[in-house]
mmCIF file of C-alpha atoms in Angstrom:
data_model
loop_
_atom_site.group_PDB
_atom_site.id
_atom_site.type_symbol
_atom_site.label_atom_id
_atom_site.label_comp_id
_atom_site.label_asym_id
_atom_site.label_seq_id
_atom_site.Cartn_x
_atom_site.Cartn_y
_atom_site.Cartn_z
ATOM 1 C CA UNK A 1 -11.300 7.262 -7.953
ATOM 2 C CA UNK A 2 -13.486 4.200 -9.192
ATOM 3 C CA UNK A 3 -17.006 4.395 -9.844
ATOM 4 C CA UNK A 4 -18.988 2.733 -7.471
ATOM 5 C CA UNK A 5 -20.585 -0.462 -9.232
ATOM 6 C CA UNK A 6 -18.095 -0.662 -12.207
ATOM 7 C CA UNK A 7 -16.538 -4.151 -13.429
ATOM 8 C CA UNK A 8 -14.069 -4.849 -10.496
ATOM 9 C CA UNK A 9 -10.504 -6.406 -11.832
ATOM 10 C CA UNK A 10 -9.226 -8.689 -9.560
ATOM 11 C CA UNK A 11 -5.516 -10.237 -9.222
ATOM 12 C CA UNK A 12 -2.314 -8.421 -9.229
ATOM 13 C CA UNK A 13 -1.711 -6.205 -12.694
ATOM 14 C CA UNK A 14 -0.654 -3.059 -10.966
ATOM 15 C CA UNK A 15 1.978 -4.879 -8.666
ATOM 16 C CA UNK A 16 5.278 -3.446 -10.568
ATOM 17 C CA UNK A 17 3.850 0.214 -9.977
ATOM 18 C CA UNK A 18 2.495 -0.571 -6.086
ATOM 19 C CA UNK A 19 6.244 -1.666 -5.243
ATOM 20 C CA UNK A 20 7.733 1.194 -7.034
ATOM 21 C CA UNK A 21 5.351 3.055 -4.801
ATOM 22 C CA UNK A 22 6.092 1.344 -1.444
ATOM 23 C CA UNK A 23 10.167 2.540 -2.436
ATOM 24 C CA UNK A 24 9.352 6.002 -3.475
ATOM 25 C CA UNK A 25 7.646 6.246 -0.071
ATOM 26 C CA UNK A 26 11.174 5.123 1.609
ATOM 27 C CA UNK A 27 13.048 7.431 -0.315
ATOM 28 C CA UNK A 28 11.019 10.311 0.528
ATOM 29 C CA UNK A 29 10.411 9.697 3.963
ATOM 30 C CA UNK A 30 13.137 7.691 5.439
ATOM 31 C CA UNK A 31 12.549 4.636 7.987
ATOM 32 C CA UNK A 32 12.479 6.832 11.075
ATOM 33 C CA UNK A 33 9.266 8.863 9.387
ATOM 34 C CA UNK A 34 7.698 5.670 8.106
ATOM 35 C CA UNK A 35 7.731 4.189 11.545
ATOM 36 C CA UNK A 36 5.823 7.002 13.330
ATOM 37 C CA UNK A 37 3.104 5.629 11.497
ATOM 38 C CA UNK A 38 3.006 2.604 13.361
ATOM 39 C CA UNK A 39 -0.699 2.736 14.397
ATOM 40 C CA UNK A 40 -3.519 2.439 11.948
ATOM 41 C CA UNK A 41 -6.861 4.951 12.226
ATOM 42 C CA UNK A 42 -9.130 3.459 14.114
ATOM 43 C CA UNK A 43 -12.675 2.059 13.019
ATOM 44 C CA UNK A 44 -13.996 4.250 16.240
ATOM 45 C CA UNK A 45 -12.190 7.037 15.295
ATOM 46 C CA UNK A 46 -14.079 7.136 11.405
ATOM 47 C CA UNK A 47 -17.437 5.659 12.438
ATOM 48 C CA UNK A 48 -20.444 7.566 11.173
ATOM 49 C CA UNK A 49 -23.600 7.263 12.058
ATOM 50 C CA UNK A 50 -26.920 7.861 10.230
ATOM 51 C CA UNK A 51 -28.004 9.975 12.973
ATOM 52 C CA UNK A 52 -24.855 12.049 12.825
ATOM 53 C CA UNK A 53 -24.724 15.577 11.252
ATOM 54 C CA UNK A 54 -23.663 15.147 7.952
ATOM 55 C CA UNK A 55 -21.420 18.023 7.595
ATOM 56 C CA UNK A 56 -20.292 17.987 10.789
ATOM 57 C CA UNK A 57 -19.380 14.410 10.449
ATOM 58 C CA UNK A 58 -17.429 14.765 7.601
ATOM 59 C CA UNK A 59 -15.567 17.459 9.032
ATOM 60 C CA UNK A 60 -14.247 15.247 11.810
ATOM 61 C CA UNK A 61 -13.522 12.615 9.507
ATOM 62 C CA UNK A 62 -11.572 14.693 7.639
ATOM 63 C CA UNK A 63 -9.615 16.247 10.381
ATOM 64 C CA UNK A 64 -8.985 12.539 11.702
ATOM 65 C CA UNK A 65 -7.116 12.226 8.159
ATOM 66 C CA UNK A 66 -5.306 15.215 8.509
ATOM 67 C CA UNK A 67 -3.827 14.916 12.294
ATOM 68 C CA UNK A 68 -2.868 10.919 10.999
ATOM 69 C CA UNK A 69 -1.085 12.395 8.317
ATOM 70 C CA UNK A 70 0.554 15.345 10.039
ATOM 71 C CA UNK A 71 -1.143 18.516 8.271
ATOM 72 C CA UNK A 72 -1.381 20.397 11.096
ATOM 73 C CA UNK A 73 -1.930 23.226 9.131
ATOM 74 C CA UNK A 74 -4.162 22.050 6.244
ATOM 75 C CA UNK A 75 -7.828 22.895 6.199
ATOM 76 C CA UNK A 76 -10.309 20.707 4.255
ATOM 77 C CA UNK A 77 -13.700 22.146 2.830
ATOM 78 C CA UNK A 78 -15.707 19.206 1.902
ATOM 79 C CA UNK A 79 -18.655 19.352 -0.024
ATOM 80 C CA UNK A 80 -21.157 17.088 -2.311
ATOM 81 C CA UNK A 81 -21.977 17.057 -6.041
ATOM 82 C CA UNK A 82 -22.752 14.631 -8.519
ATOM 83 C CA UNK A 83 -19.832 13.027 -10.362
ATOM 84 C CA UNK A 84 -18.757 9.954 -11.889
ATOM 85 C CA UNK A 85 -16.101 9.457 -9.808
ATOM 86 C CA UNK A 86 -16.086 9.041 -5.878
ATOM 87 C CA UNK A 87 -13.755 12.255 -5.217
ATOM 88 C CA UNK A 88 -12.121 15.001 -5.761
ATOM 89 C CA UNK A 89 -9.408 17.333 -4.472
ATOM 90 C CA UNK A 90 -8.363 20.800 -5.560
ATOM 91 C CA UNK A 91 -4.519 20.534 -4.981
ATOM 92 C CA UNK A 92 -3.038 24.225 -4.229
ATOM 93 C CA UNK A 93 -0.909 26.067 -1.921
ATOM 94 C CA UNK A 94 -2.931 25.755 0.789
ATOM 95 C CA UNK A 95 -3.808 25.773 3.912
ATOM 96 C CA UNK A 96 -7.354 25.283 2.449
ATOM 97 C CA UNK A 97 -7.868 22.545 0.422
ATOM 98 C CA UNK A 98 -11.485 21.790 -1.034
ATOM 99 C CA UNK A 99 -12.551 18.100 -1.093
ATOM 100 C CA UNK A 100 -15.751 16.982 -3.469
ATOM 101 C CA UNK A 101 -17.698 13.618 -2.609
ATOM 102 C CA UNK A 102 -19.985 12.198 -4.944
ATOM 103 C CA UNK A 103 -23.297 12.947 -3.737
ATOM 104 C CA UNK A 104 -23.979 9.120 -3.364
ATOM 105 C CA UNK A 105 -22.128 9.525 0.247
ATOM 106 C CA UNK A 106 -24.768 11.691 1.602
ATOM 107 C CA UNK A 107 -27.097 8.002 2.091
ATOM 108 C CA UNK A 108 -24.023 5.426 2.271
ATOM 109 C CA UNK A 109 -21.907 7.317 4.739
ATOM 110 C CA UNK A 110 -19.959 3.960 5.865
ATOM 111 C CA UNK A 111 -17.953 4.658 3.074
ATOM 112 C CA UNK A 112 -17.079 8.706 3.679
ATOM 113 C CA UNK A 113 -14.024 7.743 5.371
ATOM 114 C CA UNK A 114 -12.466 5.477 2.724
ATOM 115 C CA UNK A 115 -13.013 8.452 0.115
ATOM 116 C CA UNK A 116 -11.423 10.678 2.761
ATOM 117 C CA UNK A 117 -8.622 8.759 2.993
ATOM 118 C CA UNK A 118 -8.031 8.624 -0.827
ATOM 119 C CA UNK A 119 -8.569 12.678 -1.149
ATOM 120 C CA UNK A 120 -6.335 13.531 1.868
ATOM 121 C CA UNK A 121 -3.582 11.450 1.008
ATOM 122 C CA UNK A 122 -3.439 13.504 -2.431
ATOM 123 C CA UNK A 123 -2.766 16.494 -0.141
ATOM 124 C CA UNK A 124 -0.593 14.499 1.781
ATOM 125 C CA UNK A 125 1.871 13.770 -1.223
ATOM 126 C CA UNK A 126 1.319 17.142 -2.785
ATOM 127 C CA UNK A 127 3.134 18.560 0.291
ATOM 128 C CA UNK A 128 5.685 15.919 -0.124
ATOM 129 C CA UNK A 129 6.150 16.813 -3.659
ATOM 130 C CA UNK A 130 5.962 13.186 -4.558
ATOM 131 C CA UNK A 131 4.211 12.052 -7.169
ATOM 132 C CA UNK A 132 4.292 9.524 -10.579
ATOM 133 C CA UNK A 133 4.141 10.550 -13.721
ATOM 134 C CA UNK A 134 0.850 9.884 -15.771
ATOM 135 C CA UNK A 135 -2.701 9.894 -13.814
ATOM 136 C CA UNK A 136 -2.873 6.040 -13.550
ATOM 137 C CA UNK A 137 0.638 5.170 -11.656
ATOM 138 C CA UNK A 138 -0.008 8.666 -9.594
ATOM 139 C CA UNK A 139 -3.469 7.201 -8.648
ATOM 140 C CA UNK A 140 -1.887 4.045 -7.746
ATOM 141 C CA UNK A 141 1.237 6.049 -5.606
ATOM 142 C CA UNK A 142 -2.003 7.688 -3.548
ATOM 143 C CA UNK A 143 -3.857 4.358 -2.620
ATOM 144 C CA UNK A 144 -0.511 2.394 -1.844
ATOM 145 C CA UNK A 145 0.701 5.629 0.438
ATOM 146 C CA UNK A 146 -3.149 5.066 2.119
ATOM 147 C CA UNK A 147 -2.910 1.960 2.437
ATOM 148 C CA UNK A 148 0.897 1.727 3.643
ATOM 149 C CA UNK A 149 0.656 4.495 6.142
ATOM 150 C CA UNK A 150 -2.108 3.380 8.132
ATOM 151 C CA UNK A 151 -5.681 4.820 6.647
ATOM 152 C CA UNK A 152 -6.351 2.874 3.534
ATOM 153 C CA UNK A 153 -7.844 0.003 5.214
ATOM 154 C CA UNK A 154 -10.829 1.884 4.906
ATOM 155 C CA UNK A 155 -10.695 1.619 0.670
ATOM 156 C CA UNK A 156 -10.444 -2.114 1.208
ATOM 157 C CA UNK A 157 -13.210 -2.619 3.439
ATOM 158 C CA UNK A 158 -15.269 -0.387 0.809
ATOM 159 C CA UNK A 159 -15.238 -3.243 -1.753
ATOM 160 C CA UNK A 160 -17.947 -5.260 -1.119
ATOM 161 C CA UNK A 161 -19.809 -7.771 -3.899
ATOM 162 C CA UNK A 162 -22.728 -9.824 -4.145
ATOM 163 C CA UNK A 163 -24.978 -11.192 -6.927
ATOM 164 C CA UNK A 164 -26.757 -7.618 -7.732
ATOM 165 C CA UNK A 165 -24.360 -5.122 -6.915
ATOM 166 C CA UNK A 166 -21.329 -4.371 -6.526
ATOM 167 C CA UNK A 167 -18.512 -1.690 -5.134
ATOM 168 C CA UNK A 168 -14.471 -0.628 -5.032
ATOM 169 C CA UNK A 169 -13.060 2.652 -4.427
ATOM 170 C CA UNK A 170 -9.582 3.460 -5.553
ATOM 171 C CA UNK A 171 -7.182 2.302 -8.406
ATOM 172 C CA UNK A 172 -5.850 -0.849 -6.469
ATOM 173 C CA UNK A 173 -7.633 -4.412 -7.051
ATOM 174 C CA UNK A 174 -8.826 -5.850 -4.113
ATOM 175 C CA UNK A 175 -5.902 -8.360 -3.581
ATOM 176 C CA UNK A 176 -3.533 -5.609 -4.376
ATOM 177 C CA UNK A 177 -4.985 -3.293 -1.481
ATOM 178 C CA UNK A 178 -4.757 -6.635 0.709
ATOM 179 C CA UNK A 179 -0.666 -6.939 -0.520
ATOM 180 C CA UNK A 180 0.009 -3.421 0.721
ATOM 181 C CA UNK A 181 -1.830 -3.802 3.939
ATOM 182 C CA UNK A 182 -0.059 -7.387 4.662
ATOM 183 C CA UNK A 183 3.347 -5.019 3.676
ATOM 184 C CA UNK A 184 2.186 -2.877 6.488
ATOM 185 C CA UNK A 185 1.283 -5.787 8.889
ATOM 186 C CA UNK A 186 4.168 -7.388 8.675
ATOM 187 C CA UNK A 187 6.121 -4.292 9.512
ATOM 188 C CA UNK A 188 4.344 -3.249 12.324
ATOM 189 C CA UNK A 189 2.942 -6.688 13.574
ATOM 190 C CA UNK A 190 -0.176 -4.875 13.212
ATOM 191 C CA UNK A 191 -3.563 -7.239 12.415
ATOM 192 C CA UNK A 192 -6.481 -5.445 10.549
ATOM 193 C CA UNK A 193 -8.656 -8.222 9.421
ATOM 194 C CA UNK A 194 -10.590 -7.764 12.498
ATOM 195 C CA UNK A 195 -11.254 -4.186 11.665
ATOM 196 C CA UNK A 196 -12.970 -5.265 7.872
ATOM 197 C CA UNK A 197 -16.855 -5.208 7.832
ATOM 198 C CA UNK A 198 -17.021 -6.603 4.649
ATOM 199 C CA UNK A 199 -16.240 -10.457 3.657
ATOM 200 C CA UNK A 200 -14.650 -9.686 0.662
ATOM 201 C CA UNK A 201 -12.295 -7.470 1.949
ATOM 202 C CA UNK A 202 -11.682 -9.752 3.955
ATOM 203 C CA UNK A 203 -11.024 -12.831 1.306
ATOM 204 C CA UNK A 204 -8.723 -10.204 -0.600
ATOM 205 C CA UNK A 205 -6.553 -9.059 2.721
ATOM 206 C CA UNK A 206 -5.708 -12.882 2.900
ATOM 207 C CA UNK A 207 -4.823 -13.345 -0.314
ATOM 208 C CA UNK A 208 -2.261 -10.193 -0.509
ATOM 209 C CA UNK A 209 -1.011 -11.612 2.793
ATOM 210 C CA UNK A 210 -0.328 -14.759 1.218
ATOM 211 C CA UNK A 211 1.555 -12.639 -1.607
ATOM 212 C CA UNK A 212 3.531 -10.490 1.194
ATOM 213 C CA UNK A 213 4.374 -13.582 3.308
ATOM 214 C CA UNK A 214 6.015 -15.296 -0.045
ATOM 215 C CA UNK A 215 7.893 -12.362 -0.471
ATOM 216 C CA UNK A 216 9.345 -12.882 2.590
ATOM 217 C CA UNK A 217 10.501 -16.796 2.321
ATOM 218 C CA UNK A 218 12.336 -16.160 -1.190
ATOM 219 C CA UNK A 219 16.114 -17.233 -1.725
ATOM 220 C CA UNK A 220 18.932 -16.234 -1.113
ATOM 221 C CA UNK A 221 16.524 -15.623 2.038
ATOM 222 C CA UNK A 222 17.247 -17.822 5.029
ATOM 223 C CA UNK A 223 13.640 -18.505 5.437
ATOM 224 C CA UNK A 224 13.172 -19.811 1.647
ATOM 225 C CA UNK A 225 11.294 -23.251 1.240
ATOM 226 C CA UNK A 226 13.513 -26.513 0.161
ATOM 227 C CA UNK A 227 12.153 -26.281 -3.311
ATOM 228 C CA UNK A 228 13.125 -22.366 -3.391
ATOM 229 C CA UNK A 229 16.790 -23.145 -2.272
ATOM 230 C CA UNK A 230 17.243 -26.027 -4.570
ATOM 231 C CA UNK A 231 16.414 -23.750 -7.339
ATOM 232 C CA UNK A 232 18.532 -21.268 -6.262
ATOM 233 C CA UNK A 233 21.561 -23.461 -5.798
ATOM 234 C CA UNK A 234 21.152 -24.680 -9.260
ATOM 235 C CA UNK A 235 20.790 -21.251 -10.558
ATOM 236 C CA UNK A 236 24.268 -20.443 -8.778
ATOM 237 C CA UNK A 237 26.142 -22.985 -10.036
ATOM 238 C CA UNK A 238 25.196 -21.904 -13.413
ATOM 239 C CA UNK A 239 26.613 -18.237 -12.499
ATOM 240 C CA UNK A 240 29.604 -19.897 -11.316
ATOM 241 C CA UNK A 241 30.008 -21.694 -14.409
ATOM 242 C CA UNK A 242 30.144 -18.591 -16.288
ATOM 243 C CA UNK A 243 26.418 -19.010 -17.881
ATOM 244 C CA UNK A 244 23.824 -16.348 -18.104
ATOM 245 C CA UNK A 245 22.274 -15.314 -15.100
ATOM 246 C CA UNK A 246 18.520 -16.736 -15.019
ATOM 247 C CA UNK A 247 15.654 -14.837 -15.436
ATOM 248 C CA UNK A 248 12.301 -15.523 -13.918
ATOM 249 C CA UNK A 249 12.903 -14.923 -10.108
ATOM 250 C CA UNK A 250 13.581 -12.010 -7.931
ATOM 251 C CA UNK A 251 16.781 -12.763 -7.435
ATOM 252 C CA UNK A 252 19.999 -12.230 -10.301
ATOM 253 C CA UNK A 253 23.614 -13.086 -10.344
ATOM 254 C CA UNK A 254 26.193 -10.371 -11.594
ATOM 255 C CA UNK A 255 29.657 -11.383 -12.069
ATOM 256 C CA UNK A 256 32.758 -10.815 -10.288
ATOM 257 C CA UNK A 257 34.952 -11.103 -8.939
ATOM 258 C CA UNK A 258 33.778 -12.111 -6.560
ATOM 259 C CA UNK A 259 29.999 -13.238 -7.436
ATOM 260 C CA UNK A 260 27.496 -11.439 -5.901
ATOM 261 C CA UNK A 261 23.557 -11.838 -6.080
ATOM 262 C CA UNK A 262 20.868 -8.848 -5.855
ATOM 263 C CA UNK A 263 17.674 -9.119 -5.057
ATOM 264 C CA UNK A 264 14.616 -6.759 -3.612
ATOM 265 C CA UNK A 265 14.643 -6.203 0.155
ATOM 266 C CA UNK A 266 11.029 -7.371 1.218
ATOM 267 C CA UNK A 267 10.273 -4.727 3.201
ATOM 268 C CA UNK A 268 10.772 -1.749 0.733
ATOM 269 C CA UNK A 269 11.620 -3.470 -2.223
ATOM 270 C CA UNK A 270 15.115 -1.275 -3.132
ATOM 271 C CA UNK A 271 17.303 -4.033 -4.431
ATOM 272 C CA UNK A 272 20.152 -5.544 -1.997
ATOM 273 C CA UNK A 273 23.184 -6.637 -3.710
ATOM 274 C CA UNK A 274 25.373 -9.100 -1.815
ATOM 275 C CA UNK A 275 28.514 -10.763 -2.138
ATOM 276 C CA UNK A 276 28.063 -15.186 -2.791
ATOM 277 C CA UNK A 277 30.164 -16.302 -0.247
ATOM 278 C CA UNK A 278 27.495 -18.708 2.094
ATOM 279 C CA UNK A 279 25.374 -17.367 5.271
ATOM 280 C CA UNK A 280 25.728 -14.215 6.144
ATOM 281 C CA UNK A 281 23.682 -10.894 7.489
ATOM 282 C CA UNK A 282 22.620 -7.841 5.525
ATOM 283 C CA UNK A 283 21.141 -4.602 5.962
ATOM 284 C CA UNK A 284 18.870 -2.541 3.662
ATOM 285 C CA UNK A 285 20.588 0.671 2.629
ATOM 286 C CA UNK A 286 17.287 2.241 2.463
ATOM 287 C CA UNK A 287 14.995 0.730 5.078
ATOM 288 C CA UNK A 288 17.795 -0.723 7.297
ATOM 289 C CA UNK A 289 16.136 -3.987 7.553
ATOM 290 C CA UNK A 290 18.278 -6.429 8.720
ATOM 291 C CA UNK A 291 17.882 -9.746 6.588
ATOM 292 C CA UNK A 292 19.626 -13.461 7.562
ATOM 293 C CA UNK A 293 20.638 -14.721 3.784
ATOM 294 C CA UNK A 294 22.076 -17.739 2.243
ATOM 295 C CA UNK A 295 24.215 -16.913 -0.811
#
């Protein structure tokens, strides 16, 4: 995880990997399993007061993460040591997993839940045998999974910045965390914003939510706005005339017959192909989302 106090990157530089991670989750878990994570870890379940015993409290929060991710026989043994990163987990056959947290969390207990959300998600993905090649992409997969399955809002809430100090946990930018949380919120009708104690986290969430909502209103979806529909109609006429399919948008026309258009599902990002024949209803074969289209 990113070192606290390091320079904080903003925007959506890892968006392609984040979207690929969401698609990979649906491929590995199925929509039915994803739906079992419809309720996030609640703030009261991971609250950590200064007067709480450090090690008992850490074990309690670790159990919350284990139970949320359905790891009934996984035992987390947590210790603290000086290190550059926020945490580390030893991935072995189990059932015991050894997690090390940065010693700074002994006095910054409010963020222990965030650190454990990331490390326990590593264990979850290890047991799923789901990984991406390369450390960077695999860490992005871990952050995305934590956020999408209901523990990672804590990672965004750990983002704080003022004139003299800054902190961010995880490999995603704050806005990318906001995007994944927004994708989850739109799926489950769950609003995480009241849980944020960090004003910067709330701002990042709203930026991610704006992007997620725009993705749900892009052609050929009927929710697309007038500007998008006009551009789509122009591109469709070009494709029908035999010109190369336009690039630069989410959709792409494919020669027939019949002419078809492909576009990413706004829920799981799997590409969907449908015929160009006006209004129709499409069903994503991966996440089973039903989409109203005007092709």
